[in-house]
Short mmCIF file of C-alpha atoms in Angstrom, two decimals:
data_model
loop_
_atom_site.label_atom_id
_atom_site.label_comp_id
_atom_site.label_asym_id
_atom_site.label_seq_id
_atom_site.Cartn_x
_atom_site.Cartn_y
_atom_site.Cartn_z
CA UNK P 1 14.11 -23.85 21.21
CA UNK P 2 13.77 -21.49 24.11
CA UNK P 3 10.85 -20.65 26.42
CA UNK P 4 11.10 -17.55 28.62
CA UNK P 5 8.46 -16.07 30.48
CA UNK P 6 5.99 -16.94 27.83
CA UNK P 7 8.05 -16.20 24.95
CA UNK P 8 9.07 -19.05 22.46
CA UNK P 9 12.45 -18.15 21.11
CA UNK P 10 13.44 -21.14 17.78
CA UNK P 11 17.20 -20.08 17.05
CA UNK P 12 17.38 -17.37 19.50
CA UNK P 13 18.04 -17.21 23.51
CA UNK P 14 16.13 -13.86 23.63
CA UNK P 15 12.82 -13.75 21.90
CA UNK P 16 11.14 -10.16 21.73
CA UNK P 17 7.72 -11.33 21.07
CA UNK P 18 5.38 -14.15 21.43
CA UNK P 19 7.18 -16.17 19.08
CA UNK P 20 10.53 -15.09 17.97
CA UNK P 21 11.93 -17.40 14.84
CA UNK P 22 15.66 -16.54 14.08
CA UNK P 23 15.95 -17.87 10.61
CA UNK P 24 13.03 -19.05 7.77
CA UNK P 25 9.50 -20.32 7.95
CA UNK P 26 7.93 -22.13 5.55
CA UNK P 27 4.59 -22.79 5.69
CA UNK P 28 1.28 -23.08 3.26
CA UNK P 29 -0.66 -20.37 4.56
CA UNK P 30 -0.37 -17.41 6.86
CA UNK P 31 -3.48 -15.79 8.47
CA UNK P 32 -2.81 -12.37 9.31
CA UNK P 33 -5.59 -10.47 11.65
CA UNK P 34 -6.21 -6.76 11.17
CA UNK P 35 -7.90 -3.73 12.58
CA UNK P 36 -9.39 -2.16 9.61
CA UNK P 37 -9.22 -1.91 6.04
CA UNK P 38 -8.51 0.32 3.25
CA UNK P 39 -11.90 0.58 1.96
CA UNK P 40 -11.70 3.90 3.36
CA UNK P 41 -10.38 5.60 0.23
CA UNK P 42 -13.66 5.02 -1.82
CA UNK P 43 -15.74 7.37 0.62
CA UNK P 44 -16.89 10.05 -0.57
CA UNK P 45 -15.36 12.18 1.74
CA UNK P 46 -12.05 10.71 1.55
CA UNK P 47 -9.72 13.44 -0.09
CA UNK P 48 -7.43 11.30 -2.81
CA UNK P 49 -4.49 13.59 -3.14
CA UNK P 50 -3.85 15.08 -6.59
CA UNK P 51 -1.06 12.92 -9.18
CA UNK P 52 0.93 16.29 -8.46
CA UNK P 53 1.23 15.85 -5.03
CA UNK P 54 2.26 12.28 -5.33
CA UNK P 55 4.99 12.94 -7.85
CA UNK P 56 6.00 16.14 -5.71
CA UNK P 57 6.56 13.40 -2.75
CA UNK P 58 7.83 10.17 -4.64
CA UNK P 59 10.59 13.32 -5.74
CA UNK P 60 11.24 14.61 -2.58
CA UNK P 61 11.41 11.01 -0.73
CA UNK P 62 12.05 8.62 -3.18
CA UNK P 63 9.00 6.67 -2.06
CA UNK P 64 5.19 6.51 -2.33
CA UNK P 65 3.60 8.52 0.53
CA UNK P 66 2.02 6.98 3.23
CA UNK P 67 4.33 3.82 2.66
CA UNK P 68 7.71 2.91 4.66
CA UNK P 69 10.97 3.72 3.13
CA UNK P 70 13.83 1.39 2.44
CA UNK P 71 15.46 2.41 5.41
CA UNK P 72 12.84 1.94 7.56
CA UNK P 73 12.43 -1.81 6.14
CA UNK P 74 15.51 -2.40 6.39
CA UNK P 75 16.15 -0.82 10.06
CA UNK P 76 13.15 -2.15 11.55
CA UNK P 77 11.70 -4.91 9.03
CA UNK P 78 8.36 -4.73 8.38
CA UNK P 79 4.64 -5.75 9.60
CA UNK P 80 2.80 -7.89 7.46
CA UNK P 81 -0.68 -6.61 8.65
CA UNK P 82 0.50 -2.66 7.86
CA UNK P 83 2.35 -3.18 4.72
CA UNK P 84 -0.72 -5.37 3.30
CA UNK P 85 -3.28 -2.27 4.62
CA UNK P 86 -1.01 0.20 2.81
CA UNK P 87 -0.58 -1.62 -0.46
CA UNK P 88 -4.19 -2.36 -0.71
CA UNK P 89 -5.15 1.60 0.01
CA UNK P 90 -2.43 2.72 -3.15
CA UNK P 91 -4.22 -0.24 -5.16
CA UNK P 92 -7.70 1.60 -4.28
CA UNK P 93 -6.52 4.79 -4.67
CA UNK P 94 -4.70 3.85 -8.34
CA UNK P 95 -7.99 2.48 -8.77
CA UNK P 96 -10.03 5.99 -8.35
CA UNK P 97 -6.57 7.32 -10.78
CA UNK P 98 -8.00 5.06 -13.45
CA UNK P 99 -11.10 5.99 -13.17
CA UNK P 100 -10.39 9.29 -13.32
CA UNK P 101 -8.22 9.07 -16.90
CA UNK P 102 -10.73 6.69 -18.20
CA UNK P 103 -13.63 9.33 -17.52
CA UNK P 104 -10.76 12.26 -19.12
CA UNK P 105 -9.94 10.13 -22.19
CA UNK P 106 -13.77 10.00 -22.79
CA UNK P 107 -14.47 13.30 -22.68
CA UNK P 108 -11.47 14.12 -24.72
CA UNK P 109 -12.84 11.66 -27.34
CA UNK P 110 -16.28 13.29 -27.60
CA UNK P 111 -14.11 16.44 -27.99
CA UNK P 112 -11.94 15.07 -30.87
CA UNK P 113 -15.32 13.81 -32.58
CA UNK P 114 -17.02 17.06 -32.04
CA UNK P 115 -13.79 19.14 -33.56
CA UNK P 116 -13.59 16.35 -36.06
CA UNK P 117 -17.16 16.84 -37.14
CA UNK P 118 -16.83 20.98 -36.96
CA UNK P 119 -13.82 20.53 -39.49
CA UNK P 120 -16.09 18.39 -42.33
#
């Protein structure tokens, strides 16, 4: 353990942060404080891009838009309080997805039923 000017270094002689742990943690809960949440993305004046555009980018970057690539993870690691943020936004905005198909798949049944009863 090391403890420079109000840095706690466990495994390391040069902690970067307020508590740097060079190796594992194990522990039975983690608390994580954020600014925000993704809630955002159910506004109505939030603009969900199209399934186009996210297929244009995941083919383009080989990775969902708006997330971190493996690169980046693996150059930088990752915070816990973003990554959470971001996954919970593509949950909400798979979410409004769903909703959409399920709304698409009904209309396209009354269609089917309609063209079904046309045909009799």
């Amino acid at each position: 353990m090391y403890l420079n000017t109000g840095k706690l270094g466990i495994g390391t002689n040069t902690p970067q942060t307020a508590l740097s742990v060079n190796g594992s943690i194990t522990c039975k809960e983690v608390v994580v404080t954020m600014d925000g949440w993704a809630d955002y993305v159910f506004n109505p004046e939030y603009s969900l891009p199209s399934i186009e555009q996210v297929e244009s980018f995941i083919k383009t970057n080989n990775h969902l838009p708006d997330m971190p690539s493996e690169k980046d993870i693996v150059n930088n690691g990752l915070s816990l309080a973003d990554i959470v943020k971001q996954q919970m936004k593509k949950i909400e905005e798979l979410t409004l997805y769903v909703i959409q198909l399920k709304k698409e798949n009904i209309e396209l049944s009354k269609r089917i039923i309609s063209l079904e009863n046309n045909n009799e």
